MMTF fields as JSON, N, C-alpha, C and O atoms, coordinates in Angstrom:
{
  "mmtfVersion": "1.0.0",
  "mmtfProducer": "UNKNOWN",
  "numBonds": 523,
  "numAtoms": 524,
  "numGroups": 131,
  "numChains": 1,
  "numModels": 1,
  "chainsPerModel": [1],
  "groupsPerChain": [131],
  "chainIdList": ["A"],
  "bondAtomList": [4, 2, 8, 6, 12, 10, 16, 14, 20, 18, 24, 22, 28, 26, 32, 30, 36, 34, 40, 38, 44, 42, 48, 46, 52, 50, 56, 54, 60, 58, 64, 62, 68, 66, 72, 70, 76, 74, 80, 78, 84, 82, 88, 86, 92, 90, 96, 94, 100, 98, 104, 102, 108, 106, 112, 110, 116, 114, 120, 118, 124, 122, 128, 126, 132, 130, 136, 134, 140, 138, 144, 142, 148, 146, 152, 150, 156, 154, 160, 158, 164, 162, 168, 166, 172, 170, 176, 174, 180, 178, 184, 182, 188, 186, 192, 190, 196, 194, 200, 198, 204, 202, 208, 206, 212, 210, 216, 214, 220, 218, 224, 222, 228, 226, 232, 230, 236, 234, 240, 238, 244, 242, 248, 246, 252, 250, 256, 254, 260, 258, 264, 262, 268, 266, 272, 270, 276, 274, 280, 278, 284, 282, 288, 286, 292, 290, 296, 294, 300, 298, 304, 302, 308, 306, 312, 310, 316, 314, 320, 318, 324, 322, 328, 326, 332, 330, 336, 334, 340, 338, 344, 342, 348, 346, 352, 350, 356, 354, 360, 358, 364, 362, 368, 366, 372, 370, 376, 374, 380, 378, 384, 382, 388, 386, 392, 390, 396, 394, 400, 398, 404, 402, 408, 406, 412, 410, 416, 414, 420, 418, 424, 422, 428, 426, 432, 430, 436, 434, 440, 438, 444, 442, 448, 446, 452, 450, 456, 454, 460, 458, 464, 462, 468, 466, 472, 470, 476, 474, 480, 478, 484, 482, 488, 486, 492, 490, 496, 494, 500, 498, 504, 502, 508, 506, 512, 510, 516, 514, 520, 518],
  "bondOrderList": [1, 1, 1, 1, 1, 1, 1, 1, 1, 1, 1, 1, 1, 1, 1, 1, 1, 1, 1, 1, 1, 1, 1, 1, 1, 1, 1, 1, 1, 1, 1, 1, 1, 1, 1, 1, 1, 1, 1, 1, 1, 1, 1, 1, 1, 1, 1, 1, 1, 1, 1, 1, 1, 1, 1, 1, 1, 1, 1, 1, 1, 1, 1, 1, 1, 1, 1, 1, 1, 1, 1, 1, 1, 1, 1, 1, 1, 1, 1, 1, 1, 1, 1, 1, 1, 1, 1, 1, 1, 1, 1, 1, 1, 1, 1, 1, 1, 1, 1, 1, 1, 1, 1, 1, 1, 1, 1, 1, 1, 1, 1, 1, 1, 1, 1, 1, 1, 1, 1, 1, 1, 1, 1, 1, 1, 1, 1, 1, 1, 1],
  "groupList": [{"groupName": "UNK", "atomNameList": ["N", "CA", "C", "O"], "elementList": ["N", "C", "C", "O"], "formalChargeList": [0, 0, 0, 0], "bondAtomList": [1, 0, 2, 1, 3, 2], "bondOrderList": [1, 1, 2], "singleLetterCode": "X", "chemCompType": "L-PEPTIDE LINKING"}],
  "groupTypeList": [0, 0, 0, 0, 0, 0, 0, 0, 0, 0, 0, 0, 0, 0, 0, 0, 0, 0, 0, 0, 0, 0, 0, 0, 0, 0, 0, 0, 0, 0, 0, 0, 0, 0, 0, 0, 0, 0, 0, 0, 0, 0, 0, 0, 0, 0, 0, 0, 0, 0, 0, 0, 0, 0, 0, 0, 0, 0, 0, 0, 0, 0, 0, 0, 0, 0, 0, 0, 0, 0, 0, 0, 0, 0, 0, 0, 0, 0, 0, 0, 0, 0, 0, 0, 0, 0, 0, 0, 0, 0, 0, 0, 0, 0, 0, 0, 0, 0, 0, 0, 0, 0, 0, 0, 0, 0, 0, 0, 0, 0, 0, 0, 0, 0, 0, 0, 0, 0, 0, 0, 0, 0, 0, 0, 0, 0, 0, 0, 0, 0, 0],
  "groupIdList": [1, 2, 3, 4, 5, 6, 7, 8, 9, 10, 11, 12, 13, 14, 15, 16, 17, 18, 19, 20, 21, 22, 23, 24, 25, 26, 27, 28, 29, 30, 31, 32, 33, 34, 35, 36, 37, 38, 39, 40, 41, 42, 43, 44, 45, 46, 47, 48, 49, 50, 51, 52, 53, 54, 55, 56, 57, 58, 59, 60, 61, 62, 63, 64, 65, 66, 67, 68, 69, 70, 71, 72, 73, 74, 75, 76, 77, 78, 79, 80, 81, 82, 83, 84, 85, 86, 87, 88, 89, 90, 91, 92, 93, 94, 95, 96, 97, 98, 99, 100, 101, 102, 103, 104, 105, 106, 107, 108, 109, 110, 111, 112, 113, 114, 115, 116, 117, 118, 119, 120, 121, 122, 123, 124, 125, 126, 127, 128, 129, 130, 131],
  "secStructList": [7, 7, 6, 6, 1, 7, 2, 2, 2, 2, 2, 2, 2, 2, 2, 2, 2, 2, 2, 2, 2, 2, 2, 2, 6, 1, 4, 4, 4, 6, 7, 7, 6, 6, 6, 7, 2, 2, 2, 2, 2, 2, 2, 2, 7, 2, 2, 2, 2, 2, 2, 2, 2, 2, 2, 2, 2, 2, 2, 2, 2, 2, 2, 2, 2, 2, 2, 2, 6, 6, 7, 7, 6, 2, 2, 2, 2, 2, 2, 2, 2, 2, 2, 2, 2, 2, 2, 2, 2, 2, 2, 2, 2, 6, 6, 7, 7, 2, 2, 2, 2, 2, 2, 2, 2, 2, 2, 2, 6, 6, 1, 7, 2, 2, 2, 2, 2, 2, 2, 2, 2, 2, 2, 2, 2, 2, 2, 2, 2, 2, 7],
  "xCoordList": [9.135, 7.796, 7.907, 8.697, 7.126, 7.156, 6.35, 5.511, 6.602, 5.906, 4.45, 3.667, 4.065, 2.698, 1.767, 0.562, 2.274, 1.42, 1.447, 2.333, 0.455, 0.358, 1.079, 1.311, 1.436, 2.043, 1.14, 1.631, -0.171, -1.094, -1.047, -1.066, -0.986, -0.91, 0.409, 0.447, 1.494, 2.792, 2.797, 3.359, 2.173, 2.074, 1.284, 1.709, 0.139, -0.691, 0.07, -0.01, 0.815, 1.605, 2.673, 2.863, 3.365, 4.417, 3.826, 4.38, 2.717, 2.073, 1.574, 1.683, 1.03, 0.551, 1.704, 1.576, 2.825, 3.995, 4.493, 4.78, 4.594, 5.049, 4.057, 4.464, 2.768, 1.754, 1.884, 1.707, 2.191, 2.358, 3.576, 3.529, 4.65, 5.829, 5.486, 5.825, 4.814, 4.429, 3.539, 3.73, 2.571, 1.675, 2.473, 2.179, 3.472, 4.278, 5.127, 5.573, 5.352, 6.185, 5.388, 5.963, 4.064, 3.261, 3.684, 3.892, 3.812, 4.162, 3.225, 3.672, 1.942, 0.977, 1.271, 0.831, 2.016, 2.368, 3.808, 4.366, 4.405, 5.76, 6.854, 8.036, 6.472, 7.483, 8.249, 7.663, 9.553, 10.424, 10.866, 11.61, 10.418, 10.805, 12.315, 12.806, 13.043, 14.503, 15.173, 16.316, 14.466, 15.068, 14.401, 14.948, 13.23, 12.465, 12.002, 11.366, 12.33, 11.884, 10.36, 9.774, 9.712, 8.254, 7.661, 6.738, 8.192, 7.699, 7.894, 7.023, 9.013, 9.278, 8.24, 7.701, 7.963, 6.956, 5.582, 4.875, 5.21, 3.906, 3.839, 2.802, 4.936, 4.982, 4.804, 4.145, 5.401, 5.288, 3.881, 3.486, 3.13, 1.751, 1.581, 2.547, 0.327, 0.003, 0.805, 1.17, 1.085, 1.816, 3.143, 3.553, 3.819, 5.116, 4.991, 5.695, 4.094, 4.022, 3.276, 3.539, 2.36, 1.687, 2.651, 2.582, 3.543, 4.581, 5.453, 5.798, 5.815, 6.638, 5.898, 6.513, 4.595, 3.828, 3.882, 4.065, 3.724, 3.822, 5.188, 5.295, 6.238, 7.599, 7.814, 8.372, 7.367, 7.571, 6.771, 7.251, 5.558, 4.766, 5.484, 5.51, 6.059, 6.825, 8.026, 8.35, 8.692, 9.853, 9.457, 10.231, 8.261, 7.771, 7.613, 8.044, 7.001, 6.8, 8.139, 8.311, 9.082, 10.398, 11.118, 11.733, 11.054, 11.7, 11.055, 11.75, 9.735, 9.042, 9.422, 9.634, 9.507, 9.914, 11.339, 11.641, 12.215, 13.586, 13.598, 14.375, 12.737, 12.66, 12.246, 12.748, 11.325, 10.897, 12.053, 11.969, 13.12, 14.291, 15.517, 16.646, 15.288, 16.388, 16.896, 17.885, 16.252, 16.687, 16.362, 15.705, 16.826, 16.685, 15.289, 14.911, 14.519, 13.151, 13.104, 12.079, 14.187, 14.174, 14.034, 13.612, 14.378, 14.203, 12.729, 12.362, 11.896, 10.45, 9.981, 9.214, 10.441, 10.076, 10.537, 9.777, 11.756, 12.306, 11.452, 11.129, 11.092, 10.313, 8.876, 8.302, 8.285, 6.935, 6.957, 6.022, 8.027, 8.141, 8.156, 7.499, 8.893, 8.896, 7.505, 7.064, 6.819, 5.471, 4.519, 3.743, 4.561, 3.698, 4.002, 3.088, 5.291, 5.69, 5.112, 4.505, 5.298, 4.798, 3.271, 2.669, 2.646, 1.187, 0.702, -0.353, 1.465, 1.102, 1.209, 0.452, 2.128, 2.208, 0.927, 0.368, 0.463, -0.791, -1.959, -2.801, -2.015, -3.089, -3.098, -4.152, -1.936, -1.847, -2.315, -3.042, -1.902, -2.306, -3.826, -4.389, -4.478, -5.929, -6.69, -7.888, -5.982, -6.636, -7.037, -7.972, -6.337, -6.628, -5.465, -4.41, -5.659, -4.613, -4.52, -5.414, -3.444, -3.355, -4.534, -4.963, -5.057, -6.216, -7.417, -8.213, -7.555, -8.642, -8.476, -9.452, -7.238, -6.964, -7.197, -7.79, -6.731, -6.937, -8.429, -8.878, -9.192, -10.639, -11.279, -12.183, -10.819, -11.361, -11.004, -11.837, -9.783, -9.398, -10.223, -10.649, -10.448, -11.272, -12.698, -13.317, -13.227, -14.572, -14.671, -15.698, -13.595, -13.592, -13.319, -13.536, -12.854, -12.491, -13.66, -14.79, -13.367, -14.396, -15.229, -16.096, -14.977, -15.695, -14.831, -13.654, -15.393, -14.677, -14.277, -15.081, -13.057, -12.615, -13.483, -13.767, -13.901, -14.762, -16.116, -16.663, -16.65, -17.935, -17.842, -18.734, -16.762, -16.587, -16.516, -17.109, -15.793, -15.681, -17.045, -17.394, -17.804, -19.132, -20.051, -20.826, -19.972, -20.787, -20.431, -21.312, -19.142, -18.732, -19.3, -19.718, -19.32, -19.869, -21.358, -21.848, -22.075, -23.51, -23.734, -24.607, -22.949, -23.085, -22.763, -23.433, -21.741, -21.373, -22.491, -22.801, -23.096, -24.201, -25.401, -26.046, -25.679, -26.81, -26.54, -27.458, -25.314, -24.966, -25.092, -25.543, -24.703, -24.813, -26.279, -26.629, -27.128, -28.55, -29.205, -30.12, -28.746, -29.283, -28.795, -29.528, -27.542, -26.925, -27.007, -26.522],
  "yCoordList": [-18.508, -18.788, -19.775, -19.581, -20.819, -21.81, -21.3, -20.412, -21.856, -21.395, -21.837, -21.333, -22.764, -23.292, -22.547, -22.8, -21.647, -20.989, -19.482, -18.922, -18.85, -17.392, -16.8, -17.497, -15.524, -14.89, -14.998, -15.189, -14.879, -14.978, -16.375, -16.516, -17.402, -18.775, -18.997, -19.644, -18.466, -18.6, -17.898, -18.409, -16.729, -15.997, -16.807, -16.966, -17.319, -18.121, -19.354, -19.726, -19.996, -21.171, -20.808, -21.527, -19.707, -19.288, -18.983, -19.387, -18.28, -17.965, -19.235, -19.37, -20.161, -21.428, -22.239, -22.828, -22.268, -23.008, -22.377, -23.083, -21.058, -20.378, -20.601, -20.832, -20.536, -20.777, -22.186, -22.394, -23.152, -24.538, -24.661, -25.376, -23.972, -23.994, -23.361, -23.908, -22.209, -21.547, -22.469, -22.601, -23.103, -24.033, -25.156, -25.556, -25.658, -26.763, -26.333, -27.17, -25.032, -24.52, -24.171, -23.784, -24.304, -24.052, -25.034, -26.214, -24.565, -25.487, -26.698, -27.804, -26.506, -27.612, -28.658, -29.803, -28.264, -29.191, -29.672, -30.212, -29.479, -29.952, -28.935, -29.26, -27.698, -26.66, -26.422, -26.367, -26.282, -26.124, -24.669, -24.176, -23.972, -22.573, -22.363, -21.248, -23.421, -23.307, -23.337, -22.903, -23.848, -24.033, -23.203, -23.077, -22.639, -21.954, -20.587, -20.458, -19.57, -18.206, -18.135, -17.539, -18.747, -18.736, -19.406, -18.876, -20.566, -21.285, -20.449, -20.43, -19.766, -18.929, -17.807, -17.553, -17.134, -16.067, -16.61, -16.011, -17.742, -18.33, -18.807, -18.681, -19.353, -19.828, -18.656, -18.793, -17.508, -16.335, -15.75, -15.076, -16.0, -15.536, -14.289, -13.737, -13.849, -12.731, -11.458, -10.781, -11.119, -9.873, -9.862, -8.815, -11.001, -11.062, -10.821, -9.976, -11.563, -11.376, -10.099, -9.532, -9.64, -8.377, -7.201, -6.248, -7.273, -6.246, -6.218, -5.146, -7.415, -7.483, -6.886, -6.213, -7.121, -6.548, -5.022, -4.357, -4.478, -3.03, -2.494, -1.466, -3.192, -2.774, -2.82, -1.893, -3.903, -4.051, -3.017, -2.505, -2.704, -1.676, -0.329, 0.416, -0.029, 1.211, 1.219, 2.249, 0.07, -0.018, 0.138, 0.673, -0.323, -0.093, 1.411, 1.935, 2.094, 3.538, 4.253, 5.123, 3.888, 4.542, 4.287, 5.202, 3.067, 2.746, 3.536, 4.03, 3.652, 4.413, 5.892, 6.534, 6.423, 7.82, 8.029, 9.057, 7.037, 7.122, 7.168, 7.915, 6.368, 6.37, 7.75, 8.229, 8.386, 9.738, 10.731, 11.798, 10.38, 11.262, 10.633, 10.898, 9.791, 9.239, 7.892, 7.397, 7.284, 5.976, 4.845, 5.048, 3.672, 2.471, 1.874, 1.464, 1.819, 1.3, -0.18, -0.657, -0.918, -2.349, -2.563, -3.635, -1.573, -1.7, -1.729, -2.327, -1.093, -1.152, -2.595, -3.116, -3.229, -4.625, -5.505, -6.351, -5.316, -6.102, -5.948, -6.932, -4.713, -4.462, -4.953, -5.456, -4.814, -5.349, -6.87, -7.463, -7.505, -8.96, -9.333, -10.295, -8.589, -8.844, -8.639, -9.42, -7.584, -7.306, -8.428, -8.888, -8.874, -9.97, -11.233, -11.927, -11.53, -12.735, -12.736, -13.718, -11.652, -11.591, -11.576, -12.111, -10.967, -11.009, -12.435, -12.826, -13.207, -14.607, -15.429, -16.382, -15.077, -15.746, -15.466, -16.368, -14.214, -13.874, -14.639, -15.175, -14.695, -15.442, -16.887, -17.419, -17.516, -18.92, -19.069, -20.007, -18.153, -18.222, -18.211, -18.913, -17.407, -17.255, -18.216, -18.049, -19.225, -20.24, -19.751, -20.278, -18.753, -18.179, -18.435, -18.917, -18.112, -18.364, -17.217, -16.374, -17.183, -16.174, -16.265, -15.249, -17.463, -17.62, -16.83, -16.328, -16.717, -15.921, -14.439, -13.747, -13.97, -12.57, -12.348, -11.346, -13.28, -13.164, -13.16, -12.396, -14.003, -14.04, -12.706, -12.234, -12.101, -10.803, -9.73, -8.886, -9.754, -8.779, -8.986, -8.017, -10.236, -10.53, -10.039, -9.516, -10.204, -9.731, -8.224, -7.706, -7.532, -6.068, -5.563, -4.387, -6.426, -6.024, -5.339, -5.825, -4.212, -3.472, -2.572, -1.847, -2.609, -1.746, -0.535, -0.676, 0.613, 1.83, 1.784, 1.396, 2.172, 2.226, 3.151, 2.871, 4.247, 5.197, 4.546, 4.66, 3.862, 3.18, 2.073, 1.927, 1.293, 0.178, 0.693, 0.105, 1.785, 2.35, 2.859, 2.683, 3.482, 3.973, 2.816, 2.924, 1.711, 0.542, -0.04, -0.48, -0.045, -0.537, 0.34, -0.172, 1.656, 2.574, 2.325, 2.333, 2.105, 1.83, 0.538, 0.476, -0.495, -1.781, -1.631, -2.229, -0.837, -0.63, 0.098, -0.242, 1.1, 1.822, 0.898, 0.953, 0.059, -0.875, -1.848, -2.189, -2.296, -3.217, -2.532, -3.151, -1.267, -0.509, -0.336, -0.431, -0.081, 0.135, -1.144, -1.09, -2.303, -3.585, -3.945, -4.525, -3.59, -4.049, -3.093, -3.369],
  "zCoordList": [-8.209, -8.696, -9.838, -10.763, -9.775, -10.844, -12.022, -11.871, -13.189, -14.387, -14.396, -15.202, -13.524, -13.514, -12.579, -12.596, -11.772, -10.79, -10.969, -11.614, -10.382, -10.433, -9.234, -8.246, -9.307, -8.122, -6.893, -5.781, -7.084, -5.945, -5.327, -4.105, -6.168, -5.649, -4.935, -3.888, -5.491, -4.833, -3.482, -2.513, -3.418, -2.148, -1.14, 0.004, -1.559, -0.658, -0.189, 0.982, -1.105, -0.73, 0.294, 1.276, 0.073, 1.008, 2.38, 3.402, 2.402, 3.683, 4.37, 5.588, 3.59, 4.168, 4.751, 5.824, 4.044, 4.563, 5.863, 6.83, 5.883, 7.093, 8.23, 9.369, 7.934, 8.971, 9.535, 10.735, 8.679, 9.144, 10.064, 11.064, 9.73, 10.604, 11.949, 12.999, 11.922, 13.17, 13.996, 15.205, 13.351, 14.047, 14.705, 15.831, 14.007, 14.547, 15.73, 16.514, 15.865, 16.953, 18.192, 19.209, 18.122, 19.317, 20.407, 20.126, 21.639, 22.725, 22.788, 23.094, 22.504, 22.539, 21.464, 21.571, 20.431, 19.354, 19.471, 18.516, 20.635, 20.873, 20.649, 20.758, 20.335, 20.149, 21.441, 22.522, 21.319, 22.483, 22.613, 21.766, 23.666, 23.863, 24.002, 23.823, 24.317, 24.425, 23.051, 22.91, 22.037, 20.714, 19.616, 18.52, 19.898, 18.859, 19.334, 20.38, 18.548, 18.843, 18.859, 19.763, 17.852, 17.777, 19.011, 19.63, 19.361, 20.528, 21.79, 22.659, 21.895, 23.064, 23.171, 24.248, 22.037, 22.068, 22.449, 23.259, 21.864, 22.165, 23.609, 24.26, 24.109, 25.493, 26.475, 27.506, 26.137, 27.01, 27.004, 27.956, 25.952, 25.885, 25.05, 24.523, 24.935, 24.049, 24.287, 23.326, 25.526, 25.751, 24.997, 24.495, 24.908, 24.24, 22.74, 22.187, 22.072, 20.617, 20.236, 19.176, 21.07, 20.772, 20.897, 20.121, 21.871, 22.01, 20.764, 20.266, 20.252, 19.048, 17.851, 17.023, 17.749, 16.647, 16.714, 15.695, 17.907, 18.068, 17.69, 17.022, 18.119, 17.778, 16.268, 15.681, 15.652, 14.208, 13.423, 12.413, 13.873, 13.195, 13.256, 12.276, 14.402, 14.546, 13.616, 13.023, 13.485, 12.595, 11.13, 10.337, 10.762, 9.398, 9.166, 8.139, 10.118, 9.992, 9.877, 9.024, 10.733, 10.708, 9.387, 8.837, 8.873, 7.599, 6.459, 5.571, 6.486, 5.441, 5.513, 4.484, 6.714, 6.88, 6.358, 5.752, 6.602, 6.096, 4.568, 3.974, 3.932, 2.468, 1.971, 0.954, 2.696, 2.315, 2.326, 1.717, 3.013, 3.112, 2.472, 2.884, 1.452, 0.676, 1.131, 0.59, 2.105, 2.593, 1.628, 0.607, 1.965, 1.146, 1.297, 2.394, 0.21, 0.242, 0.599, 1.086, 0.368, 0.698, 2.202, 2.636, 2.989, 4.443, 4.83, 5.842, 4.037, 4.294, 4.102, 4.912, 3.037, 2.777, 3.936, 4.407, 4.395, 5.5, 6.755, 7.421, 7.071, 8.29, 8.153, 9.12, 6.962, 6.764, 6.89, 7.428, 6.392, 6.549, 8.026, 8.425, 8.84, 10.29, 10.887, 11.73, 10.446, 10.949, 10.566, 11.404, 9.319, 8.883, 9.676, 10.122, 9.852, 10.571, 11.988, 12.414, 12.702, 14.073, 14.114, 15.045, 13.108, 13.012, 12.774, 13.273, 12.018, 11.782, 13.062, 13.249, 13.934, 15.235, 16.02, 16.643, 15.99, 16.676, 16.054, 16.775, 14.734, 14.081, 14.574, 14.922, 14.602, 15.032, 16.476, 16.805, 17.325, 18.735, 18.874, 19.714, 18.044, 18.147, 17.228, 17.002, 16.699, 15.878, 14.496, 13.894, 13.995, 12.692, 11.74, 12.155, 10.469, 9.484, 8.49, 8.425, 7.718, 6.66, 5.689, 5.142, 5.471, 4.577, 5.095, 4.302, 6.413, 6.982, 6.626, 6.336, 6.651, 6.313, 4.821, 4.423, 4.0, 2.556, 2.234, 1.379, 2.909, 2.684, 3.062, 2.372, 4.144, 4.549, 3.532, 3.202, 3.037, 2.012, 0.744, 0.116, 0.369, -0.811, -0.597, -1.523, 0.622, 0.928, 0.738, 0.301, 1.072, 0.971, -0.446, -0.737, -1.308, -2.664, -3.354, -3.329, -3.962, -4.675, -3.787, -4.276, -2.491, -1.557, -1.247, -0.913, -1.353, -1.015, 0.456, 1.304, 0.763, 2.153, 2.985, 4.149, 2.385, 3.092, 3.362, 4.459, 2.345, 2.503, 3.55, 4.387, 3.501, 4.435, 5.868, 6.772, 6.075, 7.42, 7.905, 9.072, 7.02, 7.392, 7.766, 8.716, 7.028, 7.342, 8.703, 9.442, 9.037, 10.357, 11.464, 12.502, 11.256, 12.257, 12.46, 13.589, 11.359, 11.449, 12.224, 13.09, 11.917, 12.615, 14.097, 14.94, 14.424, 15.833, 16.575, 17.716, 15.932, 16.574, 16.813, 17.86, 15.83, 15.962, 17.099, 17.846, 17.244, 18.326, 19.682, 20.646, 19.767, 21.021, 21.418, 22.594, 20.425, 20.713, 21.21, 22.032, 20.72, 21.17, 22.568, 23.369, 22.845, 24.087, 25.181, 26.278]
}
């Protein structure tokens, strides 16, 4: 982290740089599935990277459970990094970016999780009644 930026800015910069690399690896942007893991996952389609997201989420849970029993907490960080990375591949596939996720988290800031979930239920019911 440079002395001129905040941790939040450094995080956003790191995510933006990684998103740009992922974007460059899309087959449509010249990414070669023979040379790039990201390009290979994107070339195979959603089932490939969605499966990886599921696997990585499970590994986060397993690492956290291990910590509860004396395991190394740094493994949780490692597995969450894998989960974020694969989630960023999904974001890129669907034309989204980490900035979209950050904006959604900012939108939710200050809102109770219980309240937010209740509001989603109300919106879903209203949509069902219309449709």
